[in-house]
mmCIF file of C-alpha atoms and ligand atoms in Angstrom:
data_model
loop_
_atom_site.group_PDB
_atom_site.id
_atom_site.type_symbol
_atom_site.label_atom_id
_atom_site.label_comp_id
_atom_site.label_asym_id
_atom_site.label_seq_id
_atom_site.Cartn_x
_atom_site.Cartn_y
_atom_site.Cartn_z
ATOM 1 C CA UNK N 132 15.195 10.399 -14.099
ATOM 2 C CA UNK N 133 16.435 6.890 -13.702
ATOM 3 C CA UNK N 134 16.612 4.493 -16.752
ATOM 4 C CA UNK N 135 12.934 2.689 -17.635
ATOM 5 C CA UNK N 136 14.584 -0.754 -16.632
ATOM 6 C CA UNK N 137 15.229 0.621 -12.900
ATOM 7 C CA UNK N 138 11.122 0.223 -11.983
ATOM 8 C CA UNK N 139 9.827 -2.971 -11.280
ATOM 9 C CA UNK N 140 6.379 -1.259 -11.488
ATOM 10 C CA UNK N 141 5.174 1.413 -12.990
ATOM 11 C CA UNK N 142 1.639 2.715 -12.907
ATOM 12 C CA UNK N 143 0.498 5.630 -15.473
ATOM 13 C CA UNK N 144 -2.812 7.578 -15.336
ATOM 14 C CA UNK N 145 -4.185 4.947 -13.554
ATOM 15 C CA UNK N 146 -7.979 5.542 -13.131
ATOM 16 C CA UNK N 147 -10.968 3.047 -10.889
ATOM 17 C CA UNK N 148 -14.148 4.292 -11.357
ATOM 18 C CA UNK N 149 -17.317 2.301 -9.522
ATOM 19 C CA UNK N 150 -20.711 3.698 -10.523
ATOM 20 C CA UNK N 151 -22.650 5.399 -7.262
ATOM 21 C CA UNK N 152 -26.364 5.970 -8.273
ATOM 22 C CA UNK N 153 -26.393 8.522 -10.924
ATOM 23 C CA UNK N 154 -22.710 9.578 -10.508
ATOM 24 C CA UNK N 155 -19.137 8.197 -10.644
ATOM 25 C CA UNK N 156 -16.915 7.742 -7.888
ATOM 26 C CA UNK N 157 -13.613 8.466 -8.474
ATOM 27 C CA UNK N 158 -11.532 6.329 -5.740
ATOM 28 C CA UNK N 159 -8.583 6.340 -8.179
ATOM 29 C CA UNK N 160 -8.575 9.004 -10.480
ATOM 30 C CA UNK N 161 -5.242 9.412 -13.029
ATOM 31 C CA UNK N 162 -2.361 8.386 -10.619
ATOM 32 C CA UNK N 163 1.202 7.998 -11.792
ATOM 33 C CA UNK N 164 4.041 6.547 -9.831
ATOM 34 C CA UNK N 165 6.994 3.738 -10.060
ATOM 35 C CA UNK N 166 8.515 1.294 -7.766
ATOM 36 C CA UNK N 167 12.021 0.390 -8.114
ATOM 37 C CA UNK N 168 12.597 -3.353 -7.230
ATOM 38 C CA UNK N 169 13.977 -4.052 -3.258
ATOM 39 C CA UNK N 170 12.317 -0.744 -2.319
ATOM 40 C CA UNK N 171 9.181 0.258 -0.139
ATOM 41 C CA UNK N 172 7.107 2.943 -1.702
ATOM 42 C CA UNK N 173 4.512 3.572 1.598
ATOM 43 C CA UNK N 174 0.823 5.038 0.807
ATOM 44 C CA UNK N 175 -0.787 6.984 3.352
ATOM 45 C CA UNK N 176 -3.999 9.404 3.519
ATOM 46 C CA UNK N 177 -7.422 9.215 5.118
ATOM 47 C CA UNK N 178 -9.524 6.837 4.766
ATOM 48 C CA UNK N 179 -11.651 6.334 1.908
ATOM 49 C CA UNK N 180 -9.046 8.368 -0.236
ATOM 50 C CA UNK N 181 -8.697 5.345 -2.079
ATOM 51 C CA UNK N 182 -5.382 2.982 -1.293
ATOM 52 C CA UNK N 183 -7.235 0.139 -0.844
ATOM 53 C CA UNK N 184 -8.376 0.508 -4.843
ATOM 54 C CA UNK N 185 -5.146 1.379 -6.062
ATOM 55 C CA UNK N 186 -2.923 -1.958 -4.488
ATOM 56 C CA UNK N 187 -6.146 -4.035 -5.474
ATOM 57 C CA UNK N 188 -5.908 -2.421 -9.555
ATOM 58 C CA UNK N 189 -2.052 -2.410 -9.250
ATOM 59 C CA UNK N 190 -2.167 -6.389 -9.016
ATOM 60 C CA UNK N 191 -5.303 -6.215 -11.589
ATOM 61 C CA UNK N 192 -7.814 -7.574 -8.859
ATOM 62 C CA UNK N 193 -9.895 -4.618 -10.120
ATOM 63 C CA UNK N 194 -10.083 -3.951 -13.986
ATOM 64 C CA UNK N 195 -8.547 -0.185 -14.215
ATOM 65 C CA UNK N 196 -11.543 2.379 -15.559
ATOM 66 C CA UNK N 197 -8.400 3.705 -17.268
ATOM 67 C CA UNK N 198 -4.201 3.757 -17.782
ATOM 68 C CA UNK N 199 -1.808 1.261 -17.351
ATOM 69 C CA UNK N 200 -0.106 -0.767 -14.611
ATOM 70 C CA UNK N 201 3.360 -1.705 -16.241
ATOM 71 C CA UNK N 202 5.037 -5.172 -14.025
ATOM 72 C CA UNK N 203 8.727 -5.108 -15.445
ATOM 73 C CA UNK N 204 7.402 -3.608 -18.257
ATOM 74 C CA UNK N 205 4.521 -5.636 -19.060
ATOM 75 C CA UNK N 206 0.433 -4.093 -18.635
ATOM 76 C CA UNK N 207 -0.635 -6.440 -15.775
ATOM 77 C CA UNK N 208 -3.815 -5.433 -17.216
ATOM 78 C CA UNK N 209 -3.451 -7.130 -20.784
ATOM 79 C CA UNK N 210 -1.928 -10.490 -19.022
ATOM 80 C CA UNK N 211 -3.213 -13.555 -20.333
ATOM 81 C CA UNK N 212 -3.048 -17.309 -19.759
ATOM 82 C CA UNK N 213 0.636 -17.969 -18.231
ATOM 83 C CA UNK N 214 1.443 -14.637 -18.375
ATOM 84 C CA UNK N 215 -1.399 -13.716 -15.733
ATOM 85 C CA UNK N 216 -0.657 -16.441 -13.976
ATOM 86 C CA UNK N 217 3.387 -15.861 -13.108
ATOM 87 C CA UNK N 218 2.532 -12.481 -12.321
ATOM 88 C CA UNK N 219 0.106 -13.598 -9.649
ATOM 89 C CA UNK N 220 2.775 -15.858 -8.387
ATOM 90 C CA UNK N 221 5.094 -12.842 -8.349
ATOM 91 C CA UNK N 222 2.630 -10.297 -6.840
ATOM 92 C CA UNK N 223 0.979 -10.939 -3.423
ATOM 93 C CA UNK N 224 -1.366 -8.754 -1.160
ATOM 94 C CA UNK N 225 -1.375 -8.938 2.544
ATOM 95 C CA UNK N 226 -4.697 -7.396 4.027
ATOM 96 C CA UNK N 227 -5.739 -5.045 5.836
ATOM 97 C CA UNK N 228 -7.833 -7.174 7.666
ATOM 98 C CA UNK N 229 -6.553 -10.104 9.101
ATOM 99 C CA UNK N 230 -10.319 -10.923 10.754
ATOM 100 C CA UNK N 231 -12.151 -11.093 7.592
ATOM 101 C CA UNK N 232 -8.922 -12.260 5.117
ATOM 102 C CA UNK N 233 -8.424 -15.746 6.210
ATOM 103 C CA UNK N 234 -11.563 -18.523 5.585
ATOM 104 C CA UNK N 235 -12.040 -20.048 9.462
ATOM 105 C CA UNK N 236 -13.046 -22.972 7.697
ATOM 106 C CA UNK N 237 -9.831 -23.895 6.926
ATOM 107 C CA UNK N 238 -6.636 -25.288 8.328
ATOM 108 C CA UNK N 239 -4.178 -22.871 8.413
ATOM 109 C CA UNK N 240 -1.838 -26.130 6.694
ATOM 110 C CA UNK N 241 -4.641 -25.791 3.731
ATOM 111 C CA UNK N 242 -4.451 -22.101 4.055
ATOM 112 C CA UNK N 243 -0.941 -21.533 3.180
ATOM 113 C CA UNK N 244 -0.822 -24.562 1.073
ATOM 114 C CA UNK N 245 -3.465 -23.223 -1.528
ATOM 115 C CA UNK N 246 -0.932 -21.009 -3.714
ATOM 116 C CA UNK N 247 2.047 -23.462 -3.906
ATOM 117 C CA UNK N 248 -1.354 -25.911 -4.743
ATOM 118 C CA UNK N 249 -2.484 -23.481 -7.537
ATOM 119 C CA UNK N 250 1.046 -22.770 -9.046
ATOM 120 C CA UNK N 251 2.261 -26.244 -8.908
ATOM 121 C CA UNK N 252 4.851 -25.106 -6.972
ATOM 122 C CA UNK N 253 5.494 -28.642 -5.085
ATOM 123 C CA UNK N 254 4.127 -31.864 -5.967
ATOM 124 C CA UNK N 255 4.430 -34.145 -3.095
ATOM 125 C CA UNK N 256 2.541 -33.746 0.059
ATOM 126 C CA UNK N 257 5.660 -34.294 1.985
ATOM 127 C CA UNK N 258 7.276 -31.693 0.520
ATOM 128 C CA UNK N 259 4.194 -28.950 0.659
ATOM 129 C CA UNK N 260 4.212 -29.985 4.001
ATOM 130 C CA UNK N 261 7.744 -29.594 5.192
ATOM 131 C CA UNK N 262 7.386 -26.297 3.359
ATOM 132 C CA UNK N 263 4.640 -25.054 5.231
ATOM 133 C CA UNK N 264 5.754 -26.157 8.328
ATOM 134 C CA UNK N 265 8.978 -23.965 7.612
ATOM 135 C CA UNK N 266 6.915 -21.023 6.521
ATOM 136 C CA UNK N 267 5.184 -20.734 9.675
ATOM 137 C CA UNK N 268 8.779 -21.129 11.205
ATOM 138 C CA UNK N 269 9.850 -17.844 9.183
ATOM 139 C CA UNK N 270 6.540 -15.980 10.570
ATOM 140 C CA UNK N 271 7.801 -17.051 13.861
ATOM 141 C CA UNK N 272 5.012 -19.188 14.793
ATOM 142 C CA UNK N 273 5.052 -22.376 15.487
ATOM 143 C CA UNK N 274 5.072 -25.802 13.138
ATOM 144 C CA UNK N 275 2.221 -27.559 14.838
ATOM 145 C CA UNK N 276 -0.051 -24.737 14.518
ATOM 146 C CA UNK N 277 -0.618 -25.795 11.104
ATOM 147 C CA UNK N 278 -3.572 -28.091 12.534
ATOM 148 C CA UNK N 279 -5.458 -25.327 13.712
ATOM 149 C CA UNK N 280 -8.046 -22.900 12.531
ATOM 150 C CA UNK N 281 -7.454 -19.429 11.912
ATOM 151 C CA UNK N 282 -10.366 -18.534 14.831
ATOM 152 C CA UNK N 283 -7.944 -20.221 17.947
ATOM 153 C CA UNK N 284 -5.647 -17.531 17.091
ATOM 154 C CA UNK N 285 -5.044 -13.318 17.670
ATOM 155 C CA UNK N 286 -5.174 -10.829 15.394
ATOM 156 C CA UNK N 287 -0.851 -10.416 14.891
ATOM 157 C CA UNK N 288 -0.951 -14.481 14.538
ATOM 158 C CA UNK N 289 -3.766 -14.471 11.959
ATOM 159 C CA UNK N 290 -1.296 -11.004 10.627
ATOM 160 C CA UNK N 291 1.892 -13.686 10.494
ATOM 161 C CA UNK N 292 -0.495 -16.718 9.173
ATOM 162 C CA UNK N 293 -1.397 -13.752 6.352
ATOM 163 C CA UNK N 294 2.101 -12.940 5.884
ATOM 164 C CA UNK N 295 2.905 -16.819 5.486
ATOM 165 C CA UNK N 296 0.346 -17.584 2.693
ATOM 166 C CA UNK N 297 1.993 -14.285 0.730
ATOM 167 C CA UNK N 298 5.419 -15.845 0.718
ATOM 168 C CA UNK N 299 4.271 -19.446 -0.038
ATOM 169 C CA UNK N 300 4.491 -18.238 -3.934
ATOM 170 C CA UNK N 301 7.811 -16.791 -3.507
ATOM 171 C CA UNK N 302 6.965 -13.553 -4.900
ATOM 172 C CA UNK N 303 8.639 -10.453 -5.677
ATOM 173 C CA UNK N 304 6.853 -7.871 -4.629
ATOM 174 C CA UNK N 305 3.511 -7.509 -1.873
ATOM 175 C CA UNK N 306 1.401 -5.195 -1.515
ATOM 176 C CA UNK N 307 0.861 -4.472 2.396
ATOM 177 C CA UNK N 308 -2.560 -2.918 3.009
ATOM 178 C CA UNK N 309 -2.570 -1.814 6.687
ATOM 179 C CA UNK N 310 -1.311 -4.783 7.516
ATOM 180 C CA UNK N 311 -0.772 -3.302 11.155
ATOM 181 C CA UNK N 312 -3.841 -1.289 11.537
ATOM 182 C CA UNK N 313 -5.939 -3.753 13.171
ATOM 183 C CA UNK N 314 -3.474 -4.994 15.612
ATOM 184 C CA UNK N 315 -2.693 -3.958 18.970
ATOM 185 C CA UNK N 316 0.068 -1.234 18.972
ATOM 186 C CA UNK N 317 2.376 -3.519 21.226
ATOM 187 C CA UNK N 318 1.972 -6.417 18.101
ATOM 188 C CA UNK N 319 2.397 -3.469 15.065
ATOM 189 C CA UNK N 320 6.313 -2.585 15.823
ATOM 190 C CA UNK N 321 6.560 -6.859 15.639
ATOM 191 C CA UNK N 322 4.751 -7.325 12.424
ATOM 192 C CA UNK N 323 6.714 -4.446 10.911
ATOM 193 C CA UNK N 324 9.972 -5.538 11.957
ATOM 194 C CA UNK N 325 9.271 -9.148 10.469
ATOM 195 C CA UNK N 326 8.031 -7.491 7.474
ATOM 196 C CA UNK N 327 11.592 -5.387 7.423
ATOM 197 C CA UNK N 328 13.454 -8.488 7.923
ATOM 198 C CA UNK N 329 11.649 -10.715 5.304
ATOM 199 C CA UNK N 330 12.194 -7.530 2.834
ATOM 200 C CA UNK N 331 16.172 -7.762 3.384
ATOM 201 C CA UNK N 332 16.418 -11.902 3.459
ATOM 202 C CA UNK N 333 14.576 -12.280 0.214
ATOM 203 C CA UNK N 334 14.764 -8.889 -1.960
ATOM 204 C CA UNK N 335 11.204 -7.936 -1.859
ATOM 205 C CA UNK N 336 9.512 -5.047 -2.798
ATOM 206 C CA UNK N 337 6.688 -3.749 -0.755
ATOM 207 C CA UNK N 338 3.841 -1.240 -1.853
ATOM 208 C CA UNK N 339 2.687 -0.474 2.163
ATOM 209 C CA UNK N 340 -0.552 1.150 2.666
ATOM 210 C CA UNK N 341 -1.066 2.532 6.265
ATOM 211 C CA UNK N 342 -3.852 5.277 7.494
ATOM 212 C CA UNK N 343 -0.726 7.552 8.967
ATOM 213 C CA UNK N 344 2.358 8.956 8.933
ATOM 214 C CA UNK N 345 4.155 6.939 12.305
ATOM 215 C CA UNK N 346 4.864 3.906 11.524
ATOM 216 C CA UNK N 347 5.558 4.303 6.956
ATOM 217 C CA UNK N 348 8.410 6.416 7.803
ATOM 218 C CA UNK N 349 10.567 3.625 9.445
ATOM 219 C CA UNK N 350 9.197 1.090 6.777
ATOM 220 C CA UNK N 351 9.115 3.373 3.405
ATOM 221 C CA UNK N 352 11.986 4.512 1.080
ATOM 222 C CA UNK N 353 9.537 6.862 -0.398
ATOM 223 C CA UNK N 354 6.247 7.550 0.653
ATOM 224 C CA UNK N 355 3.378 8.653 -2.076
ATOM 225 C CA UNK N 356 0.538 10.880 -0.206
ATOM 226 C CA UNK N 357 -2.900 10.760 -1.588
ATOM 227 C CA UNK N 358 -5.839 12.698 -0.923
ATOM 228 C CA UNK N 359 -9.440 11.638 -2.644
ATOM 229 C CA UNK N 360 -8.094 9.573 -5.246
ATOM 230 C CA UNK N 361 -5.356 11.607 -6.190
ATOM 231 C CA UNK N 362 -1.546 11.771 -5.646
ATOM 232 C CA UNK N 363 -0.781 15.076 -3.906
ATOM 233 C CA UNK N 364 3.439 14.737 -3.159
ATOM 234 C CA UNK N 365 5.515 11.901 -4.027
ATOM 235 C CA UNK N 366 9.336 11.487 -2.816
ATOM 236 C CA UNK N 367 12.286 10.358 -0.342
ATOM 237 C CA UNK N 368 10.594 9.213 3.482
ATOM 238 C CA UNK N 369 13.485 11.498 4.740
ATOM 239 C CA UNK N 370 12.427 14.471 2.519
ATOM 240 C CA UNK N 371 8.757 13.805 3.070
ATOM 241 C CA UNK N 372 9.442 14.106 6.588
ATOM 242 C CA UNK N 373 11.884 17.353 6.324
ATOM 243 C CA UNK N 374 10.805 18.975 3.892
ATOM 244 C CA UNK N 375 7.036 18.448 3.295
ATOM 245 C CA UNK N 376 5.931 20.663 0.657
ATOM 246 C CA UNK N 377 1.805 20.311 0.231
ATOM 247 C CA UNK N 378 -0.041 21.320 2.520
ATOM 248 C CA UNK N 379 -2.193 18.155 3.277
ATOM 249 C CA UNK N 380 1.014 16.171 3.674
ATOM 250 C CA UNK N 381 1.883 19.142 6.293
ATOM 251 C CA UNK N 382 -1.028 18.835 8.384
ATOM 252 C CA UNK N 383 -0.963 15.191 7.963
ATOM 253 C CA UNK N 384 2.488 15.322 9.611
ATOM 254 C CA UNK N 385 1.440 17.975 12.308
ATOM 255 C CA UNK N 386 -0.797 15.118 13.634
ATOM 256 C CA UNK N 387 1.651 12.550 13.987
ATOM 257 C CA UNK N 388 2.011 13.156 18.254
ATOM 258 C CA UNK N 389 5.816 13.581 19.572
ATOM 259 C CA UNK N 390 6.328 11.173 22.221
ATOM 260 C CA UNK N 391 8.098 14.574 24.203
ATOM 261 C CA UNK N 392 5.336 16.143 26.209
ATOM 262 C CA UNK N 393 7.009 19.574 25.946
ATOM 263 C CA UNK N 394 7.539 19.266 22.518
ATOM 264 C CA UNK N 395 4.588 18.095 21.994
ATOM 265 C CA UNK N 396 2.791 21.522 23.587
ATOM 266 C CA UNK N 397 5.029 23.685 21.691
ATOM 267 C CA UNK N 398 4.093 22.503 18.399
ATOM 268 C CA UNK N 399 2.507 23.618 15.796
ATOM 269 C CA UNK N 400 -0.720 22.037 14.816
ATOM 270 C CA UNK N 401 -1.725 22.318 11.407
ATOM 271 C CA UNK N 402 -5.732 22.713 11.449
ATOM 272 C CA UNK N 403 -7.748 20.798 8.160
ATOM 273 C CA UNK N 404 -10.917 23.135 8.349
ATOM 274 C CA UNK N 405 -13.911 21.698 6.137
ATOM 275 C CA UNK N 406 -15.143 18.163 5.707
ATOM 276 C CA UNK N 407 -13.436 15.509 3.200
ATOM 277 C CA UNK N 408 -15.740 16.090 -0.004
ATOM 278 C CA UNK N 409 -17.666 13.262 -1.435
ATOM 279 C CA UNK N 410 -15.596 11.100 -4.187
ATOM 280 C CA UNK N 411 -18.518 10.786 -5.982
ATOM 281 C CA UNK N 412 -18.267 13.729 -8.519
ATOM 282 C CA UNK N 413 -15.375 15.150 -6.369
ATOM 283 C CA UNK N 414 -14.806 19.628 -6.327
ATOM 284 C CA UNK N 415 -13.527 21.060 -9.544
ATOM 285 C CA UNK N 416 -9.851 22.244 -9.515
ATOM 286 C CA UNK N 417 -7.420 20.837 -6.520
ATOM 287 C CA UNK N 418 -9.509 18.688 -4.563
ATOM 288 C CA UNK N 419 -8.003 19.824 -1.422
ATOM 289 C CA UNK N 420 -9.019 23.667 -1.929
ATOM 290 C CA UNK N 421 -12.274 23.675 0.337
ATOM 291 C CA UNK N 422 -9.778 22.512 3.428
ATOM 292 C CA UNK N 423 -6.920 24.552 2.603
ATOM 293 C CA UNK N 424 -5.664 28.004 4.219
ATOM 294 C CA UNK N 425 -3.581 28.916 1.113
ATOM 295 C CA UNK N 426 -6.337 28.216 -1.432
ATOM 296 C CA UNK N 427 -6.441 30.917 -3.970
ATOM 297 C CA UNK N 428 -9.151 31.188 -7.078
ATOM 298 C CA UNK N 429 -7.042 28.960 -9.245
ATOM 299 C CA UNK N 430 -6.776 26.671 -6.650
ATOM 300 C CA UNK N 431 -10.653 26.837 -6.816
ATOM 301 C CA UNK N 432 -10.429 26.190 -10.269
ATOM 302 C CA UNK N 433 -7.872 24.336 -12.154
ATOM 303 C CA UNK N 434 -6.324 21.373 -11.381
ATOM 304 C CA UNK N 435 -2.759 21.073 -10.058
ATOM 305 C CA UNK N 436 -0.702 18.475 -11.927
ATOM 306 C CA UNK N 437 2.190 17.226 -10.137
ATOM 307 C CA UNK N 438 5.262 18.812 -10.637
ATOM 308 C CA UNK N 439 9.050 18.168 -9.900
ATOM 309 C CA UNK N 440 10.937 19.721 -7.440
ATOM 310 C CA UNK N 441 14.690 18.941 -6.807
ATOM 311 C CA UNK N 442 15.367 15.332 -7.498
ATOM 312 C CA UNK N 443 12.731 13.096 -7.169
ATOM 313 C CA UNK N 444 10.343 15.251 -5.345
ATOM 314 C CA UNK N 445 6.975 15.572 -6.862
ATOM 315 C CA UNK N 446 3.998 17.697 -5.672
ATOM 316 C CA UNK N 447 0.343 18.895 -6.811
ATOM 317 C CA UNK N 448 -0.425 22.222 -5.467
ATOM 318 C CA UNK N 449 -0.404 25.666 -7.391
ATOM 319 C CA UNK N 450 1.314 27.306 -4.668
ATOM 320 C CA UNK N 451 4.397 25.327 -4.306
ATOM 321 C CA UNK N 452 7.360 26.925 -4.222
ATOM 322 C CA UNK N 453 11.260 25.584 -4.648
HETATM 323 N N1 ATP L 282 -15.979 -2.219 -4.620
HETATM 324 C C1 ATP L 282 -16.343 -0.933 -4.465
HETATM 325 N N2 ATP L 282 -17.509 -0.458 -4.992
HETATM 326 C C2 ATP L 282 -17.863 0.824 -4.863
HETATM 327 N N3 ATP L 282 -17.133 1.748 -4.206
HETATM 328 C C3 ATP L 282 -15.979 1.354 -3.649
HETATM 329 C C4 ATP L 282 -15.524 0.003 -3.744
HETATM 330 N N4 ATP L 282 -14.326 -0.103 -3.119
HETATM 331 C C5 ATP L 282 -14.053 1.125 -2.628
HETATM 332 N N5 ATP L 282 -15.050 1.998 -2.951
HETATM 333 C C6 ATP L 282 -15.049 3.446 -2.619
HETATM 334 O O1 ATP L 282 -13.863 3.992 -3.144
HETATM 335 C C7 ATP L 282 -13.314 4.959 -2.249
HETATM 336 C C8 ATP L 282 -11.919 4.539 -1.887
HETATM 337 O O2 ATP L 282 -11.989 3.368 -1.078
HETATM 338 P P1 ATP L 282 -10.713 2.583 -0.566
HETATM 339 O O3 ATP L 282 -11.183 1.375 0.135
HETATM 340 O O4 ATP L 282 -9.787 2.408 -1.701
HETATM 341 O O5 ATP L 282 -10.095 3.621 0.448
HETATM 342 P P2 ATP L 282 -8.883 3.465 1.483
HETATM 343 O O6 ATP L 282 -7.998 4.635 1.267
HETATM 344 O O7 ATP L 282 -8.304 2.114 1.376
HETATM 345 O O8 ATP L 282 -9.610 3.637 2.900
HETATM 346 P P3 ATP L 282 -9.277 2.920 4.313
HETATM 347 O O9 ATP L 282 -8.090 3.653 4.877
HETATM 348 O O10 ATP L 282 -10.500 3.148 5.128
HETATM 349 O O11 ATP L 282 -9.017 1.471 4.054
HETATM 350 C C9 ATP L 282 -14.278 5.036 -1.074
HETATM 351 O O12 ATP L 282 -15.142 6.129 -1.297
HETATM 352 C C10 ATP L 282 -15.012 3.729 -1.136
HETATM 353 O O13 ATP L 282 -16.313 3.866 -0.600
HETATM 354 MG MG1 MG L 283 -8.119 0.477 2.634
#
C-alpha cells in the first residue's frame, strides 16, 4: 500500500442518501477509494449508478449521509471559514452539461471572472481582464469572445468556456463529469486532448466521470467501476482493460465496439440479462446478482466487500478468483 501522504484524496465509506417517498435511495452507498495527486482516477457505469453524487459529495456540494472525504488529509466535510474556502479554490467541477452549466445571462468575461472575483484572486480590472483574455487563449478560443454570451456559441465552445472558468482558480484537482458526453464525437477526442494537455502543463489531478469504457481508458490511470451506488473493481486502466475481473466490468467492456469489422463479428458479447434494480431500497447481497450468469445463493445473499488482488487491484464479487 503506498504511504498515507501519497493521496491527495481519499474518500472512506462514503455514503449519499436522498429520501424517495417512504424509502431511501442509495445513489452512493459506502464507497472507498484514493487519488494520488497528478493522476486521473476515471468513473464509469450506467447511468443513474450514481457518479454524478459521488464528484458532487467528494467536493462537499452534497452533505455525505455518511464517511469521510479526506483533501490532503483534511474532511472536506468538516471545512470551515478559510479552510472551506481554499479548498473550493483548489477543487473545481466541470459539468456534464455544458447547455444547462453556464448562466446565458452572462458574459462569458463575467463568467470566468466570477471565481478569481470570489477568491480575490486579482484586484484590478486590468489584470482580471488580461487574465481572462489569456484563459480563453489556453481553451483555444479566442480573446474577443469574452463579449459574448454563452448562447452564440456550440456545445465543445460552451465545453472549453466550462473548462476556462475551472482553471480561473488555479486549482489542483477537477472533477470532470462527462465533460464529453454531450458533444459531438468529432469535438470529444478535442476536449479530451486539451484536458490531457492542461493535466501535464499544470499538474492536475482529474476525477473523470464518463457513461463508458472508450474514451476513460486513454484519459484514466486507474479507472473505479461502479454499479448502483457501489464500487464493484478498482485498479490500473491497463489492467482494467486486460485483465477485467467482475463480471459487470466484463460485459461493460464487451460493449465497447472494435473499430475492426471482423473482429468485431468474432467477438464475444457479454449479455446483462435483467433490468438495473431500483436504488431506492436496492436487492439484498451483491447488487449485481439478478443480472449475473455466475450468481450463486451467496451471491443472492451477502454482500461482497471489495477485496485485493495482486497489487492494487480491487474487486467485489464472491466468485473472484486470483
Ligand atoms: N438531488 C437528488 N435528489 C434525489 N435523488 C437524486 C438526486 N441526485 C441524484 N439522485 C438519484 O441518485 C441516483 C444516482 O444519480 P447520479 O446523477 O449520481 O447518477 P449518474 O451515475 O451520474 O448518472 P448519469 O450517467 O445519467 O449522469 C439516481 O437514481 C438519481 O435519480
Ligand atoms: Mg451524472
Amino acid at each position: 500500500m503506498p504511504e498515507r501522504n501519497e493521496y491527495l484524496l481519499e474518500v472512506k465509506g462514503l455514503k449519499k442518501y436522498f429520501k424517495a417517498g417512504k424509502g431511501t435511495l442509495k445513489a452512493v452507498d459506502d464507497v472507498s477509494f484514493y487519488i494520488r495527486p497528478g493522476e486521473t482516477l476515471g468513473v464509469v457505469g450506467e447511468s443513474g449508478c450514481g457518479k454524478t453524487t459521488c464528484g458532487r459529495t467528494v467536493l462537499g456540494l452534497y452533505d455525505s449521509t455518511d464517511g469521510q472525504v479526506l483533501y490532503r488529509g483534511e474532511d472536506v466535510h468538516q471545512m470551515k471559514g478559510k479552510e472551506r474556502q481554499n479548498f473550493t479554490k483548489h477543487a473545481q467541477i466541470i459539468f456534464q452539461d455544458p447547455y444547462a452549466s453556464l448562466d446565458p445571462k452572462m458574459k462569458v468575461y463575467n463568467i470566468i471572472a466570477e471565481g478569481i472575483r470570489a477568491h480575490g484572486l486579482l484586484k484590478s480590472e486590468k489584470e482580471i481582464r488580461e487574465r481572462v483574455e489569456e484563459l480563453l487563449v489556453t481553451v483555444g478560443l479566442d480573446k474577443q469572445y469574452a463579449e459574448r454570451f454563452v448562447h452564440e456559441f456550440s456545445g465543445g465552445q460552451r465545453q472549453r468556456i466550462g473548462i476556462a472558468r475551472a482553471l480561473a482558480v488555479e486549482p489542483e484537482f477537477i472533477v470532470c463529469d462527462e465533460p464529453i458526453s454531450a458533444l459531438d464525437v468529432s469535438i470529444q477526442a478535442q476536449i479530451v486532448n486539451l484536458l490531457g494537455r492542461l493535466q501535464k502543463e499544470k499538474g492536475l489531478t482529474y476525477m473523470f466521470i464518463a457513461h463508458d469504457l472508450s474514451m476513460v481508458k486513454y484519459i484514466s490511470d486507474r479507472v473505479m467501476v461502479m454499479y448502483l451506488g457501489k464500487v464493484v473493481e478498482i485498479t490500473a486502466s491497463d489492467q482494467l482493460y486486460e485483465n477485467p475481473m467482475h463480471p459487470y466490468t466484463k460485459a461493460l467492456l464487451s460493449a465497447i465496439p472494435i473499430p475492426d469489422p471482423k473482429m468485431e463479428e468474432g467477438k464475444e458479447r457479454i449479455k446483462m440479462g435483467g433490468d438495473i434494480p431500483s436504488p431506492v431500497d436496492p436487492p439484498e447481497g451483491c447488487r449485481f446478482h439478478n443480472r449475473c450468469k455466475y450468481a450463486t445463493e451467496k451471491c443472492r445473499t451477502e454482500e461482497p466487500k471489495l477485496r485485493l488482488f495482486g497489487k492494487d487491484h480491487y474487486v467485489a464479487c464472491h466468485m473472484a478468483k486470483e
